[in-house]
């Protein structure tokens, strides 16, 4: 294992970089509706070859929608794999390859919360579980909220039982740190929003259509 010693890297040196180790064989033993499982034989630095199984995912977007009272639009939904009803922020898959993530986020905010926003920024980009899945998520900050026009989007399955609420951002941060809230996008989004506000402010965040190397798209 390589280790950096001394005072540590200089300013701007802590940056993730692209890298791809050689794959000698690859198969897809499972193909689902939206995701699949891939098995790669990967060459390690010492020349050995190991097998890595991981989920192939189209990518996702999520929206931390913050109203004028500093409340976040959240929803509670049953998640079968973890057997819990989790509080979450609006989120959804990038259903179309190359889809503009801003457009997808606007759609999810409308469909899940019947809300629209006038001010959009990129809050944070994350890989949810890079050890076992290639899912990349872009979390947006949406402000200047209002009720969307037209009829509400028809929901089904788990979404038919969703609860909607608006919760102060500070209460979400408190719940995250207390171990009471666990959804990845909510946790990352709430902490990132609190950090952004305490730092250079929301207006210093990246523009809504900033490049996203993990999921390239056309503006």
Coordinates of C-alpha atoms in Angstrom, one line a residue:
X1 CA 0.0 0.0 0.0
X2 CA 1.3 3.4 -1.0
X3 CA 1.1 6.1 1.7
X4 CA 1.6 9.8 1.5
X5 CA 3.7 11.2 4.4
X6 CA 4.7 14.5 5.7
X7 CA 2.4 17.5 5.6
X8 CA 0.3 15.9 2.9
X9 CA -0.5 16.9 -0.7
X10 CA -0.6 20.6 -1.6
X11 CA -3.8 22.6 -2.3
X12 CA -5.8 21.1 -5.1
X13 CA -3.9 17.8 -5.1
X14 CA -6.7 15.7 -3.5
X15 CA -8.5 15.0 -6.7
X16 CA -10.0 11.7 -8.0
X17 CA -8.4 10.7 -11.4
X18 CA -9.5 8.3 -14.1
X19 CA -7.7 5.0 -14.3
X20 CA -8.6 1.7 -15.8
X21 CA -6.8 -1.6 -15.0
X22 CA -6.6 -4.2 -17.7
X23 CA -9.6 -6.6 -18.0
X24 CA -8.8 -10.1 -19.5
X25 CA -12.4 -11.4 -19.5
X26 CA -15.9 -10.0 -18.9
X27 CA -19.3 -11.6 -18.7
X28 CA -22.8 -10.4 -17.7
X29 CA -24.4 -13.3 -15.7
X30 CA -27.6 -11.2 -14.9
X31 CA -29.4 -8.6 -17.0
X32 CA -32.3 -6.8 -15.3
X33 CA -34.8 -4.2 -16.4
X34 CA -32.6 -1.2 -15.5
X35 CA -29.4 -2.7 -14.1
X36 CA -27.2 -5.7 -14.6
X37 CA -24.4 -7.6 -12.9
X38 CA -21.0 -7.9 -14.6
X39 CA -18.0 -10.1 -13.7
X40 CA -14.6 -8.9 -14.8
X41 CA -11.2 -10.6 -14.5
X42 CA -8.9 -7.7 -13.5
X43 CA -5.1 -7.7 -13.7
X44 CA -3.6 -6.5 -10.4
X45 CA -0.4 -4.4 -10.0
X46 CA 1.5 -7.6 -9.1
X47 CA 0.3 -9.3 -12.3
X48 CA -2.2 -11.6 -10.6
X49 CA -5.7 -11.7 -12.0
X50 CA -8.7 -11.5 -9.7
X51 CA -12.5 -11.7 -10.3
X52 CA -14.6 -8.7 -9.5
X53 CA -18.5 -8.7 -9.5
X54 CA -20.3 -5.4 -9.6
X55 CA -23.7 -3.9 -10.5
X56 CA -23.8 -1.9 -13.7
X57 CA -26.1 1.1 -13.2
X58 CA -27.3 3.9 -15.6
X59 CA -26.7 6.6 -13.0
X60 CA -29.1 8.8 -11.0
X61 CA -30.0 12.3 -10.0
X62 CA -31.4 13.7 -6.8
X63 CA -32.7 17.0 -5.7
X64 CA -32.3 18.8 -2.4
X65 CA -35.1 21.3 -2.8
X66 CA -34.8 24.1 -0.2
X67 CA -37.7 26.6 0.3
X68 CA -37.7 30.1 1.6
X69 CA -38.2 28.9 5.1
X70 CA -35.1 26.8 4.9
X71 CA -37.1 23.6 4.7
X72 CA -36.2 20.7 2.5
X73 CA -38.7 18.7 0.5
X74 CA -38.5 15.1 1.6
X75 CA -40.5 12.0 1.1
X76 CA -40.8 8.7 3.0
X77 CA -40.8 5.5 1.0
X78 CA -40.6 1.7 1.7
X79 CA -37.3 0.2 0.5
X80 CA -37.5 -3.5 0.4
X81 CA -33.8 -4.5 0.3
X82 CA -33.2 -2.8 3.7
X83 CA -36.7 -3.5 5.1
X84 CA -37.3 0.1 6.1
X85 CA -39.3 3.2 5.3
X86 CA -36.7 5.8 4.6
X87 CA -36.9 9.6 4.5
X88 CA -35.4 10.6 1.1
X89 CA -35.0 13.6 -1.2
X90 CA -36.6 13.3 -4.7
X91 CA -34.4 11.1 -6.9
X92 CA -34.5 8.9 -10.0
X93 CA -32.6 7.1 -12.7
X94 CA -31.1 8.5 -15.8
X95 CA -33.3 6.4 -18.0
X96 CA -31.9 7.5 -21.3
X97 CA -28.1 7.2 -22.1
X98 CA -26.6 10.7 -22.4
X99 CA -29.7 12.3 -20.8
X100 CA -29.2 15.8 -19.5
X101 CA -29.1 15.3 -15.7
X102 CA -30.7 18.7 -15.0
X103 CA -33.7 17.8 -17.1
X104 CA -34.0 14.5 -15.3
X105 CA -33.8 16.2 -11.9
X106 CA -36.5 18.7 -12.9
X107 CA -38.7 15.8 -13.9
X108 CA -38.1 13.9 -10.7
X109 CA -39.0 16.9 -8.6
X110 CA -42.2 17.4 -10.5
X111 CA -43.2 13.7 -10.5
X112 CA -42.4 12.9 -6.8
X113 CA -43.2 16.3 -5.1
X114 CA -45.2 18.3 -7.7
X115 CA -42.8 21.1 -7.2
X116 CA -40.8 23.3 -9.6
X117 CA -37.7 25.5 -8.9
X118 CA -36.3 28.5 -10.6
X119 CA -32.7 28.3 -9.3
X120 CA -30.7 25.2 -9.8
X121 CA -27.1 24.4 -8.8
X122 CA -24.9 21.3 -8.7
X123 CA -24.6 20.5 -5.0
X124 CA -22.3 17.4 -5.2
X125 CA -21.4 14.4 -7.3
X126 CA -20.9 11.0 -5.7
X127 CA -20.4 7.3 -6.5
X128 CA -22.7 5.6 -4.1
X129 CA -20.9 2.3 -3.6
X130 CA -17.8 2.2 -5.8
X131 CA -16.6 -1.1 -4.4
X132 CA -19.6 -3.0 -5.8
X133 CA -21.5 -0.7 -8.2
X134 CA -20.7 1.9 -10.8
X135 CA -23.7 4.1 -9.9
X136 CA -22.9 7.8 -10.2
X137 CA -25.3 10.3 -8.7
X138 CA -25.5 14.1 -9.2
X139 CA -27.3 15.9 -6.4
X140 CA -28.7 19.3 -7.2
X141 CA -29.7 22.2 -5.0
X142 CA -33.0 23.6 -6.1
X143 CA -34.3 26.9 -4.7
X144 CA -37.1 29.4 -5.4
X145 CA -39.7 26.7 -5.2
X146 CA -43.4 26.8 -6.2
X147 CA -46.2 24.3 -6.8
X148 CA -46.0 22.8 -10.3
X149 CA -48.7 23.5 -12.7
X150 CA -51.1 20.8 -14.1
X151 CA -52.2 17.5 -12.6
X152 CA -50.1 15.5 -10.2
X153 CA -48.1 12.7 -11.7
X154 CA -49.8 9.3 -11.2
X155 CA -47.8 7.1 -8.9
X156 CA -47.8 3.3 -8.4
X157 CA -46.1 0.5 -6.5
X158 CA -44.0 1.7 -3.6
X159 CA -44.5 5.3 -4.6
X160 CA -48.3 5.0 -4.1
X161 CA -47.6 4.9 -0.4
X162 CA -45.1 7.8 -0.2
X163 CA -45.4 10.5 2.4
X164 CA -44.3 14.1 1.6
X165 CA -43.1 16.7 4.1
X166 CA -40.9 19.8 4.4
X167 CA -38.3 19.6 7.1
X168 CA -35.8 22.3 8.3
X169 CA -32.4 21.6 6.9
X170 CA -30.9 21.8 10.4
X171 CA -33.2 19.0 11.6
X172 CA -32.1 16.8 8.7
X173 CA -28.4 17.4 9.6
X174 CA -29.2 16.6 13.3
X175 CA -31.0 13.4 12.3
X176 CA -28.1 12.3 10.1
X177 CA -25.5 12.8 12.8
X178 CA -27.8 11.1 15.3
X179 CA -28.0 8.0 13.1
X180 CA -31.7 8.4 12.5
X181 CA -31.6 9.1 8.8
X182 CA -29.8 6.7 6.4
X183 CA -30.7 7.4 2.7
X184 CA -27.5 8.1 0.8
X185 CA -28.7 11.0 -1.2
X186 CA -30.4 12.7 1.8
X187 CA -27.3 12.2 4.0
X188 CA -24.9 13.5 1.4
X189 CA -27.2 16.3 0.2
X190 CA -28.0 17.6 3.7
X191 CA -24.4 17.7 4.9
X192 CA -23.2 19.2 1.6
X193 CA -25.8 21.9 1.8
X194 CA -24.9 22.8 5.3
X195 CA -21.2 22.8 4.4
X196 CA -21.8 25.0 1.3
X197 CA -23.8 27.5 3.3
X198 CA -21.2 27.7 6.0
X199 CA -18.5 28.1 3.4
X200 CA -18.7 30.3 0.3
X201 CA -22.4 30.2 0.1
X202 CA -24.9 28.6 -2.3
X203 CA -24.1 31.0 -5.1
X204 CA -20.6 29.7 -5.3
X205 CA -21.8 26.2 -6.2
X206 CA -21.2 24.9 -9.7
X207 CA -23.8 25.9 -12.4
X208 CA -26.6 23.4 -13.0
X209 CA -25.2 22.1 -16.3
X210 CA -21.6 21.8 -15.2
X211 CA -19.7 18.9 -16.9
X212 CA -20.1 15.5 -15.3
X213 CA -17.4 13.1 -16.5
X214 CA -19.0 10.1 -14.8
X215 CA -22.1 10.5 -17.0
X216 CA -21.3 12.8 -20.0
X217 CA -24.3 14.5 -21.5
X218 CA -25.3 17.0 -24.2
X219 CA -26.5 20.4 -23.0

